[in-house]
Amino acid sequence: MQSSFLGSGLRSSTQRCLVPSRVSPVASTVVAHYGGRVNLGGGKAWERTETNQNGKPVKVKMHVKKGDIVQVISGKDKGTVAEVEKVISTRGMVVVKGVNITVRNVAPRTKDEQGQQKRQESPIHHSNVMHYSISAGKRSRVGYKVADDGSKVRYLVKTGEELTDRSFKQPAVEAASDSSSTSSSSASEPPAGDAPSSA
């Protein structure tokens, strides 16, 4: 059976016809279109991520940050309370300490070396975790409010407890100020090994 529309190359109706996913109504050119996304990053078809106009991956809005205490609400580790170690904002996933442990088999590199199994945390979707209040023992959604000093702070809706943003530079600054205070006090006192001169 020949079809005049598809041309004489197609002999039977059982053969597959490759039809473009979308044809522009203005001209007869095919517009590339994968799952409704306009801009796509490189990589394999199943790893493609949406990109912005600069070619950077579009970040997913998430309710958790690195260092938050969360409870897993679904999956094989349901009920586990742990800390968020890493946030993958381009995929909308988080790595939680001790959750979703996977085993990787590592082959030996030399003939004398032995192979081994590495256990590591794999990412889970951010919708599978909720913030957890250790003091109240409850999980809660997170809300936003304006503090007295005018800054925007996160808080737990159920308990009203404010979530402080962890800054990893602050402990180093405090440690430096502690060491400077101890060095100033040690400067005023003579070292224990030196005896005061009596001359």
XYZ file of C-alpha atoms in Angstrom:
199
model
C 0.000 0.000 0.000
C 1.434 3.316 -1.063
C 0.635 6.655 0.473
C 0.935 9.769 -1.617
C 1.448 11.918 1.514
C 4.428 9.991 2.895
C 5.967 9.301 -0.490
C 6.631 6.146 -2.439
C 9.384 4.987 -0.063
C 6.836 3.674 2.442
C 5.465 0.382 1.162
C 3.302 -0.956 4.015
C 1.280 0.487 6.880
C 3.256 -1.590 9.439
C 6.408 0.473 8.956
C 7.059 3.259 11.415
C 6.902 6.840 10.283
C 9.134 9.360 12.044
C 6.966 12.400 12.653
C 8.383 15.522 14.252
C 7.026 16.357 17.697
C 5.945 19.830 16.636
C 5.694 21.544 13.255
C 5.673 25.300 13.007
C 2.437 26.560 11.394
C 4.189 29.451 9.643
C 6.785 27.487 7.732
C 7.404 23.809 7.197
C 10.491 23.673 9.451
C 10.714 21.285 12.395
C 11.140 22.881 15.816
C 13.252 20.817 18.249
C 11.230 20.066 21.344
C 12.011 17.671 24.219
C 9.297 17.327 26.843
C 8.174 20.927 26.500
C 11.517 22.394 27.606
C 12.971 25.164 25.545
C 16.605 25.374 26.658
C 18.396 22.143 27.466
C 21.870 21.510 28.784
C 24.257 19.007 27.320
C 24.655 15.395 28.325
C 22.582 12.310 27.816
C 18.899 12.613 26.974
C 17.775 11.443 30.429
C 20.285 13.723 32.191
C 19.291 16.910 30.411
C 18.499 19.781 32.730
C 16.695 22.992 31.991
C 19.042 25.936 31.486
C 18.579 29.678 31.637
C 19.524 32.180 28.930
C 23.185 32.096 30.022
C 23.405 28.325 29.680
C 23.549 27.704 33.448
C 21.277 25.074 35.043
C 18.044 26.431 36.508
C 18.042 26.039 40.302
C 15.106 24.396 42.072
C 13.559 26.327 44.973
C 14.000 24.264 48.126
C 12.876 24.608 51.740
C 16.023 23.110 53.278
C 19.595 24.349 53.568
C 22.893 22.744 54.439
C 23.125 22.120 58.188
C 19.348 21.884 58.834
C 18.054 19.117 61.107
C 15.420 17.170 59.156
C 13.305 14.033 59.462
C 12.850 11.669 56.505
C 9.105 11.293 55.840
C 9.116 8.611 53.125
C 11.236 5.793 51.798
C 13.236 3.025 53.432
C 14.760 5.398 56.009
C 11.418 6.901 57.055
C 11.520 8.445 60.526
C 15.286 9.022 60.606
C 16.328 12.372 62.085
C 19.655 13.688 60.766
C 21.501 16.714 59.416
C 21.572 17.859 55.782
C 25.144 17.468 54.519
C 24.782 18.736 50.953
C 22.172 20.474 48.803
C 22.051 19.816 45.041
C 19.962 22.758 43.865
C 20.110 21.934 40.149
C 18.355 18.597 40.733
C 16.273 19.492 43.804
C 17.958 16.847 45.935
C 19.661 16.718 49.336
C 22.220 14.418 50.939
C 21.270 13.577 54.534
C 23.809 12.079 56.947
C 23.263 8.310 57.343
C 20.259 8.158 54.978
C 19.944 6.265 51.664
C 23.242 4.424 52.052
C 24.424 2.811 48.824
C 27.305 0.401 48.336
C 29.811 0.966 45.540
C 32.106 -1.866 44.514
C 35.584 -0.512 43.855
C 37.857 -2.698 41.728
C 41.533 -3.018 42.684
C 43.887 -0.749 40.743
C 46.980 -2.961 41.068
C 47.403 -6.706 41.408
C 48.581 -6.353 45.028
C 45.631 -4.189 46.044
C 42.314 -5.677 47.180
C 38.902 -4.600 45.945
C 36.596 -2.956 48.446
C 33.043 -1.820 49.031
C 32.482 1.857 49.724
C 29.340 2.897 51.582
C 28.115 6.422 50.904
C 24.990 8.520 51.246
C 23.068 9.013 48.020
C 20.842 12.041 47.429
C 17.094 11.970 48.079
C 14.461 14.423 46.844
C 13.934 17.467 49.046
C 10.190 16.772 49.263
C 10.962 13.598 51.242
C 12.329 15.511 54.246
C 10.786 17.925 56.765
C 12.392 20.197 59.323
C 12.559 18.711 62.807
C 12.598 20.364 66.212
C 14.764 18.357 68.612
C 13.533 20.299 71.665
C 9.828 19.674 70.891
C 10.314 16.307 69.174
C 8.059 17.328 66.264
C 8.475 17.792 62.539
C 7.130 20.938 60.984
C 6.841 23.002 57.867
C 9.034 26.070 57.603
C 7.761 29.633 57.512
C 9.338 33.043 57.004
C 8.976 36.172 59.125
C 10.708 39.496 59.610
C 12.742 39.771 62.814
C 12.986 42.862 65.036
C 16.195 43.999 63.337
C 14.498 43.835 59.908
C 16.127 40.615 58.691
C 14.145 37.768 57.198
C 14.341 34.601 59.324
C 13.049 31.064 58.916
C 10.987 29.472 61.676
C 9.141 26.208 62.371
C 5.377 26.701 61.982
C 4.336 24.187 64.683
C 6.723 25.242 67.423
C 7.609 28.835 66.494
C 11.306 28.002 66.887
C 13.591 30.149 64.736
C 16.079 28.430 62.423
C 19.444 30.142 62.483
C 21.446 30.094 59.293
C 24.734 28.369 59.895
C 27.708 30.323 58.730
C 30.858 28.248 58.570
C 33.025 31.372 58.825
C 31.654 32.382 62.234
C 33.253 29.536 64.269
C 36.664 30.399 62.793
C 36.208 34.081 63.754
C 35.170 33.111 67.289
C 38.141 30.764 67.573
C 40.457 33.559 66.406
C 39.005 35.954 68.990
C 39.367 33.270 71.705
C 43.003 32.683 70.775
C 43.710 36.440 70.750
C 42.189 36.807 74.224
C 44.293 33.903 75.524
C 47.431 35.309 73.881
C 46.860 38.738 75.463
C 46.396 37.137 78.891
C 49.503 35.010 78.398
C 51.474 38.100 77.369
C 50.677 39.782 80.668
C 51.723 36.708 82.661
C 55.259 35.292 82.404
C 55.560 31.788 80.956
C 55.529 28.987 83.518
C 58.988 27.701 82.524
C 60.811 31.029 83.048
C 61.663 32.064 86.611
C 61.439 35.781 87.376
C 64.829 37.456 87.627
C 65.736 38.730 91.092
C 68.457 41.139 89.933
